[in-house]
Structure formats: C-alpha cells, structure tokens
Tab-separated table of C-alpha atoms and ligand atoms in Angstrom:
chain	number	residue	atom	x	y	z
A	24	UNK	CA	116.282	-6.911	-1.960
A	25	UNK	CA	117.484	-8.383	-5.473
A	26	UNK	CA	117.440	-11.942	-5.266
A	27	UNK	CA	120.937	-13.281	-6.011
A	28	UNK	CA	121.654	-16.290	-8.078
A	29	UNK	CA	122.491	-19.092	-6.540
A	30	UNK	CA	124.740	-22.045	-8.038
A	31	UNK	CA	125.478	-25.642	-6.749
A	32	UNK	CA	129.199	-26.192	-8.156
A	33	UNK	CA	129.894	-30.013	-7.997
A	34	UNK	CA	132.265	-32.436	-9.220
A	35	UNK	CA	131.178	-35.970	-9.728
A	36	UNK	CA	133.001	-38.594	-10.864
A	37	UNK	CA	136.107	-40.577	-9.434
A	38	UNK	CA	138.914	-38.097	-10.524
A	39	UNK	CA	140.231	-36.130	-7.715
A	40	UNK	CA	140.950	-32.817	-9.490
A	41	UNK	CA	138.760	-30.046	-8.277
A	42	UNK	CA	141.051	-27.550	-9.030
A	43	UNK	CA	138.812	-26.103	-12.127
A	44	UNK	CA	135.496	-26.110	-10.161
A	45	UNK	CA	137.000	-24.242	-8.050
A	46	UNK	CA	138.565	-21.462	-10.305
A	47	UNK	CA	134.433	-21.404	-11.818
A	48	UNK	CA	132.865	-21.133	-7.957
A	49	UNK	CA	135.266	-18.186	-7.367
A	50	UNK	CA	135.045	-16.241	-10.516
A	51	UNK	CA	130.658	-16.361	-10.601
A	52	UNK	CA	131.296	-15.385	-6.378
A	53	UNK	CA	133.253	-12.568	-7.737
A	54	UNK	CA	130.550	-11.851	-10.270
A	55	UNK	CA	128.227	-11.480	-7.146
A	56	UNK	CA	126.427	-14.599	-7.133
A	57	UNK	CA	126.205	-16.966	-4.283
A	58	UNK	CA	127.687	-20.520	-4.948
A	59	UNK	CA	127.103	-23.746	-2.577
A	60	UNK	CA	130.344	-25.889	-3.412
A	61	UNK	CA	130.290	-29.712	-2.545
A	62	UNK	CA	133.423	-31.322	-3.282
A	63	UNK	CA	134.459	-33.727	-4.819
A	64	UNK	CA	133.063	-37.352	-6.126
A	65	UNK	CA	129.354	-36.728	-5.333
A	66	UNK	CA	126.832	-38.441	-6.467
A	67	UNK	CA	123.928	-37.481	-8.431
A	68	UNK	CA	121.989	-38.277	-5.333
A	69	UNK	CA	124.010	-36.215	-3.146
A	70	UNK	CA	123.990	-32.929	-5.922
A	71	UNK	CA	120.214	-33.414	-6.279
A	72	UNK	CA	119.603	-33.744	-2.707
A	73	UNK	CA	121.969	-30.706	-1.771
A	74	UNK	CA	120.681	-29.034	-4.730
A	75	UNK	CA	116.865	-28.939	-3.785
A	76	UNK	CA	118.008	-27.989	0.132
A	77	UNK	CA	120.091	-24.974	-0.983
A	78	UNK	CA	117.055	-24.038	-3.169
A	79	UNK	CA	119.364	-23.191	-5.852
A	80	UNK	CA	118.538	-21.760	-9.331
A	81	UNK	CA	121.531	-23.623	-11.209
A	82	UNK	CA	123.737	-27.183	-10.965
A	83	UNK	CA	127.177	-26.980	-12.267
A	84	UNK	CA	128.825	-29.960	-12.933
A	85	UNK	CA	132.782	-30.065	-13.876
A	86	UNK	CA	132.972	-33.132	-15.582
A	87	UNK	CA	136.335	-34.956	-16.227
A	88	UNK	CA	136.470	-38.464	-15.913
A	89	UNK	CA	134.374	-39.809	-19.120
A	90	UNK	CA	131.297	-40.429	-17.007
A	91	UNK	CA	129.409	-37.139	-18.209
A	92	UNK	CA	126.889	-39.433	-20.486
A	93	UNK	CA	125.699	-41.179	-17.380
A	94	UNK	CA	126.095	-38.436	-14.671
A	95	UNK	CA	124.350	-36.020	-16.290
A	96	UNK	CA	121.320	-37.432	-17.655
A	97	UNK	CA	120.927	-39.412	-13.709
A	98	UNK	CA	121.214	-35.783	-12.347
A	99	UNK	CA	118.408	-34.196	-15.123
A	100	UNK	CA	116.137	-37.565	-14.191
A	101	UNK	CA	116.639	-37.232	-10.150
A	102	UNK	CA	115.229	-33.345	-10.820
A	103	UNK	CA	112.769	-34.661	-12.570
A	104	UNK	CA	111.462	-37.257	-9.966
A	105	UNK	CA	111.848	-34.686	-7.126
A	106	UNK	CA	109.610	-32.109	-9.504
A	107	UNK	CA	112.729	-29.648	-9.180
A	108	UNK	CA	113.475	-29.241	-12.883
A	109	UNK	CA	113.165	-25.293	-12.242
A	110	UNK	CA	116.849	-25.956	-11.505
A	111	UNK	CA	118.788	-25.666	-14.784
A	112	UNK	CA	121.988	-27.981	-15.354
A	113	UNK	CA	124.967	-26.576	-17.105
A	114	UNK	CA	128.140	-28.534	-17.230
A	115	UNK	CA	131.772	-28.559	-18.040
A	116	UNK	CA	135.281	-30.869	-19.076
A	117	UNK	CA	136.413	-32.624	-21.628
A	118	UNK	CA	133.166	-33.610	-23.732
A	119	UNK	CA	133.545	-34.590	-27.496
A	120	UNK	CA	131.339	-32.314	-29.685
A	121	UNK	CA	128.699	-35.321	-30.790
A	122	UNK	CA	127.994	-35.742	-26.626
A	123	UNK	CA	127.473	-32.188	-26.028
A	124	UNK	CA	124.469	-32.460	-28.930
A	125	UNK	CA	123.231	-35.572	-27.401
A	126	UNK	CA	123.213	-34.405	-23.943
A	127	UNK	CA	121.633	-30.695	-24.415
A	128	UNK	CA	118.964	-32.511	-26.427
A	129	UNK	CA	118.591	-34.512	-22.815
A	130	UNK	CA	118.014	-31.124	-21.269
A	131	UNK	CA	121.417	-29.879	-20.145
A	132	UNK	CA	120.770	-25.975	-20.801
A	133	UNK	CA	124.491	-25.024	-21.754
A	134	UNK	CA	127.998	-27.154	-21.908
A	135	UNK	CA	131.009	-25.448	-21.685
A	136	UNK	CA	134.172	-26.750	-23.544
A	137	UNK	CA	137.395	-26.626	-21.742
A	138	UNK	CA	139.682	-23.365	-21.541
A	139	UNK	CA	136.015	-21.621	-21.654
A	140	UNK	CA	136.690	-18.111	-19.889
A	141	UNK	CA	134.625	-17.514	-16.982
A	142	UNK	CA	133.499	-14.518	-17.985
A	143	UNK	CA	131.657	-16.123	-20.674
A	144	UNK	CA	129.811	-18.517	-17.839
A	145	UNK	CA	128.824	-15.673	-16.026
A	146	UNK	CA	127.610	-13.571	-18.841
A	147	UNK	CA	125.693	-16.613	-19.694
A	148	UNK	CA	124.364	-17.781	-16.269
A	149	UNK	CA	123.796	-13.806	-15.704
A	150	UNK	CA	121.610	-13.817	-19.271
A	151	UNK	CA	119.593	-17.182	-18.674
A	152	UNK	CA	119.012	-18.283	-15.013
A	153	UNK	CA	115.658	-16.489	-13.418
A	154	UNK	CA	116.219	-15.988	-9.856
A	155	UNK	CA	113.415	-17.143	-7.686
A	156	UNK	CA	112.335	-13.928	-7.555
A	157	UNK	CA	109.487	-14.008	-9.487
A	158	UNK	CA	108.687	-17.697	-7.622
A	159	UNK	CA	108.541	-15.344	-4.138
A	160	UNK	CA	106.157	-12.730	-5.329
A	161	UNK	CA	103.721	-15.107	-6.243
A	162	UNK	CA	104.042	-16.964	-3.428
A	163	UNK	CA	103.629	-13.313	-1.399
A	164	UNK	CA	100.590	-12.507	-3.984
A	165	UNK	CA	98.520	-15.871	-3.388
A	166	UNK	CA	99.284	-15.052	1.065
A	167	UNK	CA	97.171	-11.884	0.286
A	168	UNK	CA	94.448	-13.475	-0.359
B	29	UNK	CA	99.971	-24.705	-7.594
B	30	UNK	CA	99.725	-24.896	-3.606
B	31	UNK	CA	98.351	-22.601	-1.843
B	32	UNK	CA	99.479	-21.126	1.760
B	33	UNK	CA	98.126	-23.693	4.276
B	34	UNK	CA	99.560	-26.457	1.890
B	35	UNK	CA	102.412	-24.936	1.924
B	36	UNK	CA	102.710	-24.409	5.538
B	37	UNK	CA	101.936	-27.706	6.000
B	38	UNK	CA	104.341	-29.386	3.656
B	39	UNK	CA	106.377	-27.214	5.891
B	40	UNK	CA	105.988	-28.409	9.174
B	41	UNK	CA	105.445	-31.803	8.365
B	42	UNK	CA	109.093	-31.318	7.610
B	43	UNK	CA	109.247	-31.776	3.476
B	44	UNK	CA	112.973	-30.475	2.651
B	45	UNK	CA	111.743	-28.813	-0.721
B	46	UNK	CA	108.406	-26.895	1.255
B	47	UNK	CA	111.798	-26.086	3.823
B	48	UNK	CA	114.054	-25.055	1.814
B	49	UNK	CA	111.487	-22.486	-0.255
B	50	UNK	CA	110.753	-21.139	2.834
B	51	UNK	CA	114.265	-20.219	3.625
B	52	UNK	CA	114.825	-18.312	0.662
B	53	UNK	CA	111.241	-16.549	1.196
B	54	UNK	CA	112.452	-15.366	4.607
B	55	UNK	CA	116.340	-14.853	3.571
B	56	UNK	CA	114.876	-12.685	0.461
B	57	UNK	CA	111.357	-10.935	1.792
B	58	UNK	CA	111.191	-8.443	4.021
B	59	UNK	CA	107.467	-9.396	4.372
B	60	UNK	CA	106.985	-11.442	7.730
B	61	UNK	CA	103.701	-13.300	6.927
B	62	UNK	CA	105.160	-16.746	6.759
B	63	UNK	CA	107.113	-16.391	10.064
B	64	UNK	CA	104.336	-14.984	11.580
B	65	UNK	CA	102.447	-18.360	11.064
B	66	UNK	CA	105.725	-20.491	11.313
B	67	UNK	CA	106.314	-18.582	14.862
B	68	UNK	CA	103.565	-21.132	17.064
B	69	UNK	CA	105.209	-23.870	15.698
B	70	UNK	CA	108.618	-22.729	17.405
B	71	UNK	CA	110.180	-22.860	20.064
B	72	UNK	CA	110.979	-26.864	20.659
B	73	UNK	CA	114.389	-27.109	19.319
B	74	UNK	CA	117.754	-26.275	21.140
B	75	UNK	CA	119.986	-23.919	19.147
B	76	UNK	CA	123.958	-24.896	19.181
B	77	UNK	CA	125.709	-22.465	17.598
B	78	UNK	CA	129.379	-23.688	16.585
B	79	UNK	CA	132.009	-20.985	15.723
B	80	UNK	CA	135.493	-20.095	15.606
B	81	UNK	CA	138.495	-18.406	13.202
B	82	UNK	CA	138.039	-19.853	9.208
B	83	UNK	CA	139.432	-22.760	9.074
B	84	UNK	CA	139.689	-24.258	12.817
B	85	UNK	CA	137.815	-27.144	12.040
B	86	UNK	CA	133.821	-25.995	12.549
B	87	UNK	CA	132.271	-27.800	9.962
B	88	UNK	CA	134.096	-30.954	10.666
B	89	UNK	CA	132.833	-30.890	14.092
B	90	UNK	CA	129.468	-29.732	13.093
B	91	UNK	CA	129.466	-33.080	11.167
B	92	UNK	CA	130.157	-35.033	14.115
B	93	UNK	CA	128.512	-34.016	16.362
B	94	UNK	CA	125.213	-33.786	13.771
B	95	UNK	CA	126.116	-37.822	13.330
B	96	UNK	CA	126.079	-38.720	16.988
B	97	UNK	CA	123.141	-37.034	17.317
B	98	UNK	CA	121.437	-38.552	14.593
B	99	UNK	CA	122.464	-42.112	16.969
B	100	UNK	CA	120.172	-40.265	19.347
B	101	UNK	CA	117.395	-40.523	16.774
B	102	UNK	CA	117.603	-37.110	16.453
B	103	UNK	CA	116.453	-34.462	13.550
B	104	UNK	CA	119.082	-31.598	12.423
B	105	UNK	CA	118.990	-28.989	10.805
B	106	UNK	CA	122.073	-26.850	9.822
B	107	UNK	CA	123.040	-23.290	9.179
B	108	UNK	CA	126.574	-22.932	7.795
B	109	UNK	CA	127.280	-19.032	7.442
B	110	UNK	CA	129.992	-17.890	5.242
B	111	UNK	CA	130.573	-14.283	4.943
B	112	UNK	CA	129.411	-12.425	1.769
B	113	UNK	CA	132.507	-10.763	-0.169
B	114	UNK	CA	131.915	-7.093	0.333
B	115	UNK	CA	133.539	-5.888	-3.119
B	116	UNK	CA	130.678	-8.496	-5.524
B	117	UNK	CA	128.276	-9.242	-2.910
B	118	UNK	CA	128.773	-12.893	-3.906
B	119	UNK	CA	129.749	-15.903	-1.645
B	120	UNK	CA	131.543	-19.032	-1.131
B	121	UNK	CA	129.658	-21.305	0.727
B	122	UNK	CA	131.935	-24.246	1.000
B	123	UNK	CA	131.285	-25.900	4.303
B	124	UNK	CA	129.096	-28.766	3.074
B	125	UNK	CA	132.039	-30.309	1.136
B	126	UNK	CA	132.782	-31.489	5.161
B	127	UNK	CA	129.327	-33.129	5.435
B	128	UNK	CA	129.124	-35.227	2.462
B	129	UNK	CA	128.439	-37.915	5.555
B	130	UNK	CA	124.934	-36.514	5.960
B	131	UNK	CA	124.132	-35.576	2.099
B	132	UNK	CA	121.106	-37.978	1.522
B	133	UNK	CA	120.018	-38.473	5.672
B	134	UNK	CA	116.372	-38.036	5.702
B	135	UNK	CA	116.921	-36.233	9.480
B	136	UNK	CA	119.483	-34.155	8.301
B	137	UNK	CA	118.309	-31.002	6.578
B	138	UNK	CA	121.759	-28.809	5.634
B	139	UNK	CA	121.636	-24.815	4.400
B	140	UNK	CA	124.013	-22.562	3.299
B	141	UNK	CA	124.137	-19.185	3.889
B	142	UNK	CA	126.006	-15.905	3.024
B	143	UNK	CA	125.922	-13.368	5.549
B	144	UNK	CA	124.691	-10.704	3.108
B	145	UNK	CA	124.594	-7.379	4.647
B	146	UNK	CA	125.271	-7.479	8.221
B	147	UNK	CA	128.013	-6.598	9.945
B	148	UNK	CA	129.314	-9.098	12.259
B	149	UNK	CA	129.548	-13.164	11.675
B	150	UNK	CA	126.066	-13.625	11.769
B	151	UNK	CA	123.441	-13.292	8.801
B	152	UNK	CA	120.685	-10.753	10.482
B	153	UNK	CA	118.904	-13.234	8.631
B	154	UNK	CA	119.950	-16.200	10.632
B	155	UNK	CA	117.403	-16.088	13.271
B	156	UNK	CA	114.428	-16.377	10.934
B	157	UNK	CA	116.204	-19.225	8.740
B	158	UNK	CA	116.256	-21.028	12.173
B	159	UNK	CA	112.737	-20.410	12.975
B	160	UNK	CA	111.313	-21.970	9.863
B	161	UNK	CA	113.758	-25.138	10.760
B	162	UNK	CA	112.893	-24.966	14.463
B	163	UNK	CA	109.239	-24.945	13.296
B	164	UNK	CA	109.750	-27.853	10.976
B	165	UNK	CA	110.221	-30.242	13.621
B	166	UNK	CA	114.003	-30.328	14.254
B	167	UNK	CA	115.453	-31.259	17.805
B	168	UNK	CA	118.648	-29.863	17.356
B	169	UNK	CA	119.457	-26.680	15.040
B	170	UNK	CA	123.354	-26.906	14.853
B	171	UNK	CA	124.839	-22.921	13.816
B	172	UNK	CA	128.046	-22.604	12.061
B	173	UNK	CA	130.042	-19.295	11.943
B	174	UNK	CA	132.811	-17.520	11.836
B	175	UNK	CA	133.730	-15.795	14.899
B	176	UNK	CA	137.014	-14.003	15.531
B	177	UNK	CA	137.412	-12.051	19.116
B	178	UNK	CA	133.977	-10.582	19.865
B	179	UNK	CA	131.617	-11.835	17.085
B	180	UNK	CA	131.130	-15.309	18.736
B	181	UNK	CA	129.355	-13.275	21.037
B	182	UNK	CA	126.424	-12.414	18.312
B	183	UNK	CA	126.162	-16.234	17.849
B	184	UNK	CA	126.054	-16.984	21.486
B	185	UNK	CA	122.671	-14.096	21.876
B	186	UNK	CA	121.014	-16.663	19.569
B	187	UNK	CA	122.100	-20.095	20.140
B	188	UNK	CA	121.305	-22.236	23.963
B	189	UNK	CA	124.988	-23.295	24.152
B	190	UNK	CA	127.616	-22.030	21.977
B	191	UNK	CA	130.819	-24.018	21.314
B	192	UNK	CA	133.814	-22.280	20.389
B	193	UNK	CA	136.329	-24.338	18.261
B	194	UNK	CA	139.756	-23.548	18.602
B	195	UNK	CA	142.613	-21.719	20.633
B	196	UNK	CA	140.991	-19.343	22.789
B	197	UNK	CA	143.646	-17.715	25.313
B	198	UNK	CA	141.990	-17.424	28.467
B	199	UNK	CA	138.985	-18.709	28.046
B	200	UNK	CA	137.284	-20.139	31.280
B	201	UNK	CA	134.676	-22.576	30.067
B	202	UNK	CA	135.218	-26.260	29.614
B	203	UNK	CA	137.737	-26.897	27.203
B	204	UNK	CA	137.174	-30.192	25.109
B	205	UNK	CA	140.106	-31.666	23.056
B	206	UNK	CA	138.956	-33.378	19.876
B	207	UNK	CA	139.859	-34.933	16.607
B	208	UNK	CA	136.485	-33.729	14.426
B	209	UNK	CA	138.402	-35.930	11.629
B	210	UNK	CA	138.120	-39.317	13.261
B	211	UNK	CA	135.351	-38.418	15.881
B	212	UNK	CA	137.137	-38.520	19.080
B	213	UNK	CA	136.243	-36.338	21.521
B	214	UNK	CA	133.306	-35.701	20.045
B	215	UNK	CA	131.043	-37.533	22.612
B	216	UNK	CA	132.053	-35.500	25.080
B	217	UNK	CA	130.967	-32.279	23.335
B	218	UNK	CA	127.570	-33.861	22.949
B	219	UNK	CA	127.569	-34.956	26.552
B	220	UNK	CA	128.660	-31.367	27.598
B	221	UNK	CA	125.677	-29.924	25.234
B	222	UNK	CA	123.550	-31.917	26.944
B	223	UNK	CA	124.759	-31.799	30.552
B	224	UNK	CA	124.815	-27.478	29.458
B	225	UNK	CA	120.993	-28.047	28.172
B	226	UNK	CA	120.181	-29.422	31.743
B	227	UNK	CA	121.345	-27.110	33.745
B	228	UNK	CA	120.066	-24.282	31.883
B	229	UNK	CA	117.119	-26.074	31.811
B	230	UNK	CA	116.666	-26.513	35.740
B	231	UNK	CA	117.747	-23.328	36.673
B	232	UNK	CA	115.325	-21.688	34.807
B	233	UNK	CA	118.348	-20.345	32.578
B	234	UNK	CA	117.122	-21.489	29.544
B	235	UNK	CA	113.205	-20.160	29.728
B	236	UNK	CA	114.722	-16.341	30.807
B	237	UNK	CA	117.551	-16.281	28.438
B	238	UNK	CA	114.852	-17.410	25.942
B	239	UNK	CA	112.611	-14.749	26.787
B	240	UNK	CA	115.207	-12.027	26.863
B	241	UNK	CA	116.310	-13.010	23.329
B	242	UNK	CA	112.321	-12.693	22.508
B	243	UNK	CA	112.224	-9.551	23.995
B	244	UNK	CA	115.615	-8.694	22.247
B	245	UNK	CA	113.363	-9.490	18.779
B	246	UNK	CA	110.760	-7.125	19.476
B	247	UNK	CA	113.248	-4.722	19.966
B	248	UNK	CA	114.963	-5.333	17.173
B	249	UNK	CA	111.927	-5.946	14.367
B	250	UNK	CA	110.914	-2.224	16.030
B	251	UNK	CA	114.085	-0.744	15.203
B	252	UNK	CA	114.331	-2.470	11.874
B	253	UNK	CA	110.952	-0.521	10.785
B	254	UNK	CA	112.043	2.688	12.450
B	255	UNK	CA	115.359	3.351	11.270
B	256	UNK	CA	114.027	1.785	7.822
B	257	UNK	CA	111.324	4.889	7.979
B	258	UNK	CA	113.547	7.322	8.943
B	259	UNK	CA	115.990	6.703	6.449
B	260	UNK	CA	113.196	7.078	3.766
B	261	UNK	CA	111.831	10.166	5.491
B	262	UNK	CA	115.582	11.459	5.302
B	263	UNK	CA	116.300	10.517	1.991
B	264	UNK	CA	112.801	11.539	0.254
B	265	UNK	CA	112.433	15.113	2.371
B	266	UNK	CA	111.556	18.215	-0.334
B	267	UNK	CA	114.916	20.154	-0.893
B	268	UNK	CA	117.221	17.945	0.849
B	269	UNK	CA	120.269	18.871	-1.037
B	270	UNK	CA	119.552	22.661	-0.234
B	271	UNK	CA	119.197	21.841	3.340
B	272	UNK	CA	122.720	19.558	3.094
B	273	UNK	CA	124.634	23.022	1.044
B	274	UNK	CA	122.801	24.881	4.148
B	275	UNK	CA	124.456	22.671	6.705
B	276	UNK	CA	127.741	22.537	4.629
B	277	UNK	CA	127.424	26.342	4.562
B	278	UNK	CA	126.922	26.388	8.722
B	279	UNK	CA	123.348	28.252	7.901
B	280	UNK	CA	121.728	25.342	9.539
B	281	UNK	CA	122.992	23.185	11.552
B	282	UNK	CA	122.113	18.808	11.434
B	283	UNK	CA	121.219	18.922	14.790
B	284	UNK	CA	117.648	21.206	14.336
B	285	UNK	CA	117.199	19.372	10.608
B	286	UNK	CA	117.452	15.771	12.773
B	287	UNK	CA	114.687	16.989	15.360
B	288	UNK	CA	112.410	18.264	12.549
B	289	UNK	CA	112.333	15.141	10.610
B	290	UNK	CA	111.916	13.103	13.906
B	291	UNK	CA	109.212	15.731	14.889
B	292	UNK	CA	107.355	15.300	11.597
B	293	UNK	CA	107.911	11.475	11.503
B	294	UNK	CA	105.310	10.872	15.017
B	295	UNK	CA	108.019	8.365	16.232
B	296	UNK	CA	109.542	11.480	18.530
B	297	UNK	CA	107.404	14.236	19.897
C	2	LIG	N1	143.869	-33.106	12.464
C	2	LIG	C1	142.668	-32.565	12.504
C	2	LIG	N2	142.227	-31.909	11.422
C	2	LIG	C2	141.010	-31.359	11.459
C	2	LIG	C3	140.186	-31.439	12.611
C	2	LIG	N3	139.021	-30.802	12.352
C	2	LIG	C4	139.122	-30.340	11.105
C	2	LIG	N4	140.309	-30.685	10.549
C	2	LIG	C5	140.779	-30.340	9.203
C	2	LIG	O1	140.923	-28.938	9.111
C	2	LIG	C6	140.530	-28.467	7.817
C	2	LIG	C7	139.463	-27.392	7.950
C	2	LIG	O2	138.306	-27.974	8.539
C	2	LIG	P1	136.850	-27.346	8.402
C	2	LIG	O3	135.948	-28.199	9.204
C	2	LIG	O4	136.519	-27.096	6.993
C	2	LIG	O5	137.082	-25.946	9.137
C	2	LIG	P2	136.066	-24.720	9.263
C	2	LIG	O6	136.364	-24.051	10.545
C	2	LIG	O7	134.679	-25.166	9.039
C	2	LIG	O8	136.535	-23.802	8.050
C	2	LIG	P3	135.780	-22.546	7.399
C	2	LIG	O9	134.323	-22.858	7.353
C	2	LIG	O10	136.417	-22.424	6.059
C	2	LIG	O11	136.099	-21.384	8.307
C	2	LIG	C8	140.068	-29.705	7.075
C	2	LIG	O12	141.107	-30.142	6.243
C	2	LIG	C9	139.768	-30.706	8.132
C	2	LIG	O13	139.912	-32.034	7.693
C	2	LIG	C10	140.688	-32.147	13.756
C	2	LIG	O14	140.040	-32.240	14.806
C	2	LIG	N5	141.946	-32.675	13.640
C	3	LIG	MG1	133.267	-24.475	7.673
C-alpha cells in the first residue's frame, strides 16, 4: 500500500483565528494526504509531542501573531532534542521577507507568504516530503535477518 | 541504527517514538512480523470503544474520561478514527484539537487514524494499532469512532464495553447523562466501565467474548490471504479477457470459470 503523507497542521500563538489552517488542512486532505489538526494556541511542546505520536512526515505551522521568530526555531530545537528532525517544518502568515531568510537558514524547509494558493503547498509538500516508506522497508529488511 | 529486539523493546517499555513507528509499520505493512512478536505481550488492557454520529461529543468525552482515569494512575492510549474521504483518499483527523488536556501526559499516548479502505466506521487496521498499544503497557485503550445505526456494532466486536454517545431511540442499556465539557457525569461512565469490566469479568464474559473475537481473527487473517490470492489468481489467469467476451457472449458461463480457478487454486477441491 502507498504510504500517504502525513501532516501535523497547527496554529501556535495567542491569536484565535484558525480559519486559514483550516482552509490548508482541507485542501492537502483533498490532495489525498492525511492531516492530524490540533487547534489552536499550542505550544511547541504540545506540536512536537503530538507530532512524534502521529509519526508524521511534516509540521505546518500558520503563523500570525508576530511570534514566528521564537515559535519556530523552539519547534526545530524540540525535534532536535527528541532526535525527530526526519520531520520537516514548513510554515505560514504574515512573515517579513528578511525573517523568512533568517528562519529557513534555522532549518524551516519552506515558508509560505500569505494569499499562497494551496495548490502550490501541495505541489510542494507532494515534490519534497519522503513518506516513511522507505523508513518501513528497512525496518522490514533488517527483521529478515 | 536499532535493530529488531531494540526496537521491540523500546516498544514495550512503552517509548512513544518506538510506539508510534510501530503504528505506522502495522497501519502501512501487510507483513505481520512485528505483531507476531508484539502478540505475547497482549492481552492486559481493556478496550473501550467510544462512538456515536460526527459531532455528538466523542472526543470530548474520550478526554474525560482518559483524565479521570489518569486519577486512577492509569496509562491510555487512544485511537481516534476519522473516516478517509473516498474521492482523494486523504483525511481530516481533527479530534485531538479536544484533547489538548492530555498533549504532553507522559501516560497518555494519543493516535490518529483515517479509516483508509474499509467499509464501515472502523479502520480494518484498528485492531492491530491496538495491539501494539495494548502490548506497550497501557491499562486502558480508549476507541473513538464514528458510528451511525449499525456500525457501532463493528466497534463493539472489538472493544470490552462500548459506550455510545448520543440520542439513541430505544436503546436498552444504561443511559448516562453528561456534560463532556465541564466533566459531569463523567464519573459515572467510568464507574459504569468499571462496574461493566466486573461483571464481564466474573461471569466469565470477558475471557469467551475474548476468545471468540480471537477466533474471529483467525478467521479473518485466513480470509484476508484467501480472497487476496484469489483475486490475484483471477486477475493474472492467461486469456482472461477472452474468457470475460466468452461470458459476455453466453459461450461460457462465470459459474464453471469460478470453479476452475478455485479448482486450480488448492483452496477448493
Ligand atoms: N454542551 C455540551 N457540549 C458538548 C458536550 N460534549 C461535547 N460538546 C461540544 O460539542 C462539539 C463537538 O464535540 P466533539 O467532542 O468534537 O464531538 P465528536 O463526536 O468527537 O465529533 P467528530 O469527531 O467530529 O465526529 C464541541 O464544540 C464540544 O465542545 C457536552 O457534554 N455538552
Ligand atoms: Mg471526535
């Protein structure tokens, strides 16, 4: 059976407008992947946490209230600590230009600006995330022996 | 890199990432190796299976009840099901955004799951994703689904006790009013679980109704392999579109084709 990708769509932060997250988790559903949405103001605790039990092979993070220069980089350093950086971040909101450089220098694989069609996400996500796929072969490979 | 008994360790020593890999190795693999060595392991939790129309208030409840539980010094794991949209084959799995309470507890172990290909509320796959949680050491393995008229009956063949949230005309079992939001009420579904888990228990209810859903398993992994044969045999026999324009043409008929592959296959003699 194909392995289907599957994406952790969060919102952190204090502002209470999910409404965008939302229109992303059902657009990549529609584009056949399976998405794990956790509401709103999480924290990077909770998305890592949630993250690593839904074995997921992306976090997207919809980003509007300022904080995306500290959420972010907690999230990419919580991975890291939990050895789960197979787990890409990509993010999205309102982020000036000079942040987005900054942050995908941190490790954030891809930043979308806002008004980004979906269909760009999901030809992106669809282009870059590996699937565990590969991870579940080997692990089936090594059981042979 | 780890290799299997580290692995299988991590796993039943209970380490959520070990856990959760093994999940999507048995939601993904059709090979049974790790269940097969998970299986010993089983058989200590009790299975609650929660279900109900979308939207009645399951998950909520699934939280509370998973907190008073955790009072009760208690490890959970969770299975929300969501159905699997049959146009992309994508999901929504939204049914943790009511358990944010139980997020970062280091009893709680929470996984979402589409119901892929299978027909009624219940993943085919849920069983298995319950095994490797059983097997890691939970007490209680809490089941959310959606169930509209008969499919709360699928959940019921797997879980112990079954709760059914919502209006149910008719319905003759105890009927428990409460307010998942604020937690009333929902001591007395515990209590009821648990009152339900004793009487099964000393009645002997619980060990046969275990054992027919084991024999149920055999049945079903037997199937599984058959009809997965047969369909190969079907689709891969020499000149099957001939034999199909034969049939269509009433030259054959599907009843002799059916008995030959069956013959051929050594299942049927
Ligand atoms: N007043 C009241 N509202 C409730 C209760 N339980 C749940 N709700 C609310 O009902 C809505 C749906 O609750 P969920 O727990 O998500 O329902 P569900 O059955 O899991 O929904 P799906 O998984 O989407 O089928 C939420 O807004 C809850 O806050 C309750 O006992 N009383
Ligand atoms: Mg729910």
């Amino acid at each position: 059976m194909d392995k289907k990708i599957r994406v952790l769509v969060a919102k952190p932060g204090l502002d209470g407008h999910d409404r965008g997250a939302k229109v992303v988790a059902a657009a990549l559903r529609d584009a056949g992947m399976e998405v794990i949405y956790t509401g709103l103001h999480q924290s990077p605790e909770a998305i890592v946490e949630a993250a690593i039990q839904e074995d997921v092979d992306v976090i997207g993070l919809s980003i509007l209230s300022g904080a995306h220069m500290t959420i972010f980089p907690k999230v990419l350093e919580l991975l890291k600590k939990k050895r789960a950086q197979r787990i890409i971040v990509v993010g999205g909101g309102i982020i000036p230009a000079d942040d987005m450089k900054k942050l995908e220098k941190k490790g954030v694989k891809k930043l979308f600006g806002p008004g980004t069609p979906t269909t760009e996400i999901i030809k992106w996500l669809k282009e870059n995330v590996k699937t565990g796929k590969k991870r579940v072969k080997v692990q089936k490979k090594r059981r042979r022996k | 890199m780890k290799s299997l008994n580290k692995f299988l360790k991590d796993i039943l020593k209970g380490s959520k990432p070990a856990i959760a890999r093994a999940i999507t190795i048995v939601e993904n693999d059709s090979d049974y190796t790790l269940l097969k060595k998970l299986f010993r392991s089983s058989g200590k939790a009790y299975y609650v299976g929660i279900t109900g129309p979308p939207g009645a208030g399951k998950s909520t409840l699934v939280n509370a009840i998973a907190k008073l539980l955790l009072k009760k010094k208690k490890r959970i794991g969770i299975i929300a099901v969501d159905p699997t949209s049959p146009f992309s084959g994508g999901a929504l799995l939204g049914d943790r955004v009511r358990m944010t309470d139980l997020a970062l507890n280091k009893n709680v172990f929470i996984r979402s799951m589409a119901s892929r290909g299978s027909l009624g509320g219940l993943a085919q796959k849920t069983k298995d994703v319950a095994l490797v949680l059983d097997a890691a050491g939970m007490d209680y393995i809490l089941i959310e689904t959606i169930g509209v008229g008969q499919v709360e009956l699928d959940i019921a063949q797997v879980c112990d006790t079954t709760a059914v949230v919502g209006a149910v005309p008719g319905w003759s079992y105890p009927i428990i009013k409460t307010i998942a939001t604020t937690g009333d009420g929902v001591d007395q579904v515990v209590v009821r679980i648990e009152e339900h888990r004793r009487y099964l228990t000393r009645s002997g209810k619980l060990e046969s109704a275990r054992k027919e859903r084991l024999f149920s398993r055999i049945n079903e992994l037997i199937e599984e392999r058959i009809r997965a044969d047969l369909h190969k045999r079907l689709t891969t026999q020499p000149g099957l579109k001939k034999i199909i324009d034969d049939i269509y043409n009433r030259r054959r008929n599907p009843f002799d084709v059916a008995e030959k592959i069956l013959r051929n296959s050594g299942f049927v003699f």
